[in-house]
Amino acid sequence: MKEKLKTNVEMICSVSELANLFHQGQDIRGFLSQVVHIVSRHMQSDVCSIFLYNEQKDLLVLEATAGLNPDMVGQLTLLSGEGLTGLTMKELRPIREGRGRDNPYFKYIPGSGEDRFESFLAVPIIRGIRRVGVLELQDEKSSRFSKADVLALKAIASQLASTLENAQLFMFLPEKNEPSIQITEGSRLIRGTQVVEGVALGQAYQMEGPGAEGNLISTCDDCYRETIEDFHRAIDSTERQLEELQIRLEEELADVASLIFSAHLLMLRDDGFSGSMANMISEGTRPSDAVEHVANNYITIFANSDNPRMREKVQDIKDLGHRILENLLEDEGEHGDYSGQIIITNELLPSELLKLTAQNIEGLVLYGGGVTAHVGVLARSLHVPLIFSEDESIFRIPSNTPLAMDANQGLLIVNPDNAARKRITQLIEGSDRIDELEAAARPETRTVDGERIYLRATVNLLSDLKLAKRLMAEGIGLYRSEFPFLIRSDFPSEEEQYLIYKQVVDGLENSLVTLRTLDVGGDKILSYIPDTKEANPFLGLRAIRFLLENKKVFVGQLKAMIHAGGNKQIRILFPLISSLDDFLNARKIVLKSLSFLKRDGLGQFPMPKLGAMIELPSAVEMAPELAKEADFLSLGTNDLVQYMLGVDRTNEKVADLFDIRHPAVLRAVKRVNDAAKEADCPLSVCGIMSKDPRTVYYMMGLGVREFSMEPGKIPGMQNAVSRMDIQQARKDAEILSGLGTQEEIRNYLDKLKLPEPTI
Ligand code: PEP
Ligand code: MG
């Protein structure tokens, strides 16, 4: 027994050496092959195999073996639950059998060469809650493995889990034909979730969190050469740069950019800030020390304030301090921007994102969960690659560490080696796909059997309009009006709103424009409204509820929208309607707004078409009544799924439960569609289900013909839809809405092998 334990301990030690094999330029299969040979030698078993779990396909794949037929590597696959190996993965427990084939779950695999082996021992390889694979031993002798062997193999699996998870990730990267990335000395892979696709190379910049430098540090070697004149020049350059940045932003992002750098500029001109610096310098302090000292004083004061809006300014002071220091150290050129930086942070306000984007960040890694959905939406419109990660170790990556980011796969590579850099560089070069998408876009979308489908644009920022036009969106299916409200430090005036909405209304030649009234609350907090803190903001004063409570804001927005519509008959959409009463109350306010416009001498306008967003189970229930009263319905599927399933759409921990093909969701969509059909009320769909060809196929089969999505998704969806058959979709939708489990629906849709976008 003692002998055995000693062997196990030795084994565990040598397993940690095994991890080093991975850093010696091995390719992944080579590494895995070494692992199984070493483990089988140490455990003195005839066979050792590693199966890795392909999460996307829900399959275990034999990726390395010492003892079984090597030709089966990469070929032998098992479903989770299939055979003893599959059972190990499914039940996440070790399985030890004196004679494997005596177990009723045993499955003989012809050609594997396992005929002669009796004893069987397998343990799951798990990382946190993630399934990585199965590590398995077999032996010719029966009853060969003891309980101690189970413990030893478990220890080995746990030692290897993180390295094997990296292997798993790379083995199952979708582009298998691409040269595989080799993890070399110091490289590390962090897995997250894609929020905004894209790729980036750069250096880490810790904005906050446990790993961030709280204070500003001057990195000057020969500061004794600086003079008060240098300092004044640096202040002037900083001011000029900020003003230019502000002007550029106003031009490119007029709707949200309003004085976004005002805090910087105000502070820069403040006597307490730059004035104190100048005083210190004239009393003999070196200029860079004075900048550092005063900026850090402010950082401390702001960081310790009880007022959250003051705390938000800490980053502005850091930004400003960095800019002044950089301008001080070099008197030529542009400084202080974030080119080449990938920002790591645990929370970010929309205004901060905008500032960082204007200052050229390459990418963004946000610690998962929290109030970040609107930041994701904004980042998408700003084309900033963004991943959420639940891995706290992101905060331990020191600033300036080289990073490669493949947000398409949700991957962050710390200290990427040359191969990884090369691959990411290739992806960056190939990532400007707008021209390609534009070439593929067609003015109309039809199914293979000629049914007309309308693909409209979801617009978040005015800058999305250009893309919507280039990619031939058939109108605007959803304009989210909240961003101008979220970025500012006070409600935008009616006039300001009018100017913004006018650009939306005139943005596309197609006359269909759907303006959604303010959807704040939930994860979209207006910092300038006091007492907005709610224990359950998604169940709180959100969207239409907020507007019905704040009639002045509601009327102001409606007047601006109707005024912007001019003679066009625009569509106005109310989010988060939970009853017929909500809708009727909102309609009364529209009538009032029309009369106020007339009273104010702004003119007489046509009554807009009014729509209700169906996002709550209560609205699904009331859909027949709503369809009779409203001019159109819009299914907001991000929220519909959230509220139907009780799964927070912003919480990474329950992301796996956010199932857009859940039978309850499919049936809710069917009920709303039936109600709309019955009342002859147009229905359109926006949100996550209009981006997935499988759910679009199902909804087309039900009879839905209008979908709204981010402009960049339109050509791909057009391409997929044009290969779908509406007659077949009808039959499939009928069957799908009768299926009772998620698994049945998944399998049914998988079997259909629906067309995916090929561009
Ligand atoms: C939705 O809920 O599907 C939707 C489009 O609205 P938002 O994502 O803005 O809540
Ligand atoms: Mg919504």
mmCIF file of C-alpha atoms and ligand atoms in Angstrom, residues 478 480 482 516 519 524 542 613 615 636-639 649 686-688, ligand 1:
data_model
loop_
_atom_site.group_PDB
_atom_site.id
_atom_site.type_symbol
_atom_site.label_atom_id
_atom_site.label_comp_id
_atom_site.label_asym_id
_atom_site.label_seq_id
_atom_site.Cartn_x
_atom_site.Cartn_y
_atom_site.Cartn_z
ATOM 1 C CA LEU A 478 -35.795 48.955 -34.470
ATOM 2 C CA ARG A 480 -32.965 51.937 -29.862
ATOM 3 C CA GLU A 482 -31.596 55.164 -25.337
ATOM 4 C CA ARG A 516 -38.609 52.772 -30.079
ATOM 5 C CA ASP A 519 -35.954 51.654 -22.777
ATOM 6 C CA LYS A 524 -29.511 50.750 -18.697
ATOM 7 C CA ARG A 542 -37.990 49.892 -16.795
ATOM 8 C CA MET A 613 -43.116 45.041 -27.946
ATOM 9 C CA GLU A 615 -41.190 40.749 -24.340
ATOM 10 C CA GLY A 636 -38.184 41.507 -28.556
ATOM 11 C CA THR A 637 -36.611 38.128 -28.227
ATOM 12 C CA ASN A 638 -33.671 39.087 -25.987
ATOM 13 C CA ASP A 639 -36.117 39.957 -23.274
ATOM 14 C CA ARG A 649 -29.644 37.923 -20.072
ATOM 15 C CA CYS A 686 -35.917 41.605 -33.309
ATOM 16 C CA GLY A 687 -33.279 40.509 -30.827
ATOM 17 C CA ILE A 688 -31.287 37.337 -30.645
HETATM 18 C C1 PEP B 1 -35.075 42.637 -27.227
HETATM 19 O O1 PEP B 1 -35.363 42.583 -26.025
HETATM 20 O O2 PEP B 1 -35.036 41.642 -27.971
HETATM 21 C C2 PEP B 1 -34.724 43.920 -27.848
HETATM 22 C C3 PEP B 1 -34.503 44.026 -29.128
HETATM 23 O O3 PEP B 1 -34.591 44.990 -27.041
HETATM 24 P P1 PEP B 1 -33.313 45.281 -26.112
HETATM 25 O O4 PEP B 1 -32.256 44.278 -26.467
HETATM 26 O O5 PEP B 1 -32.911 46.669 -26.413
HETATM 27 O O6 PEP B 1 -33.886 45.091 -24.753
#
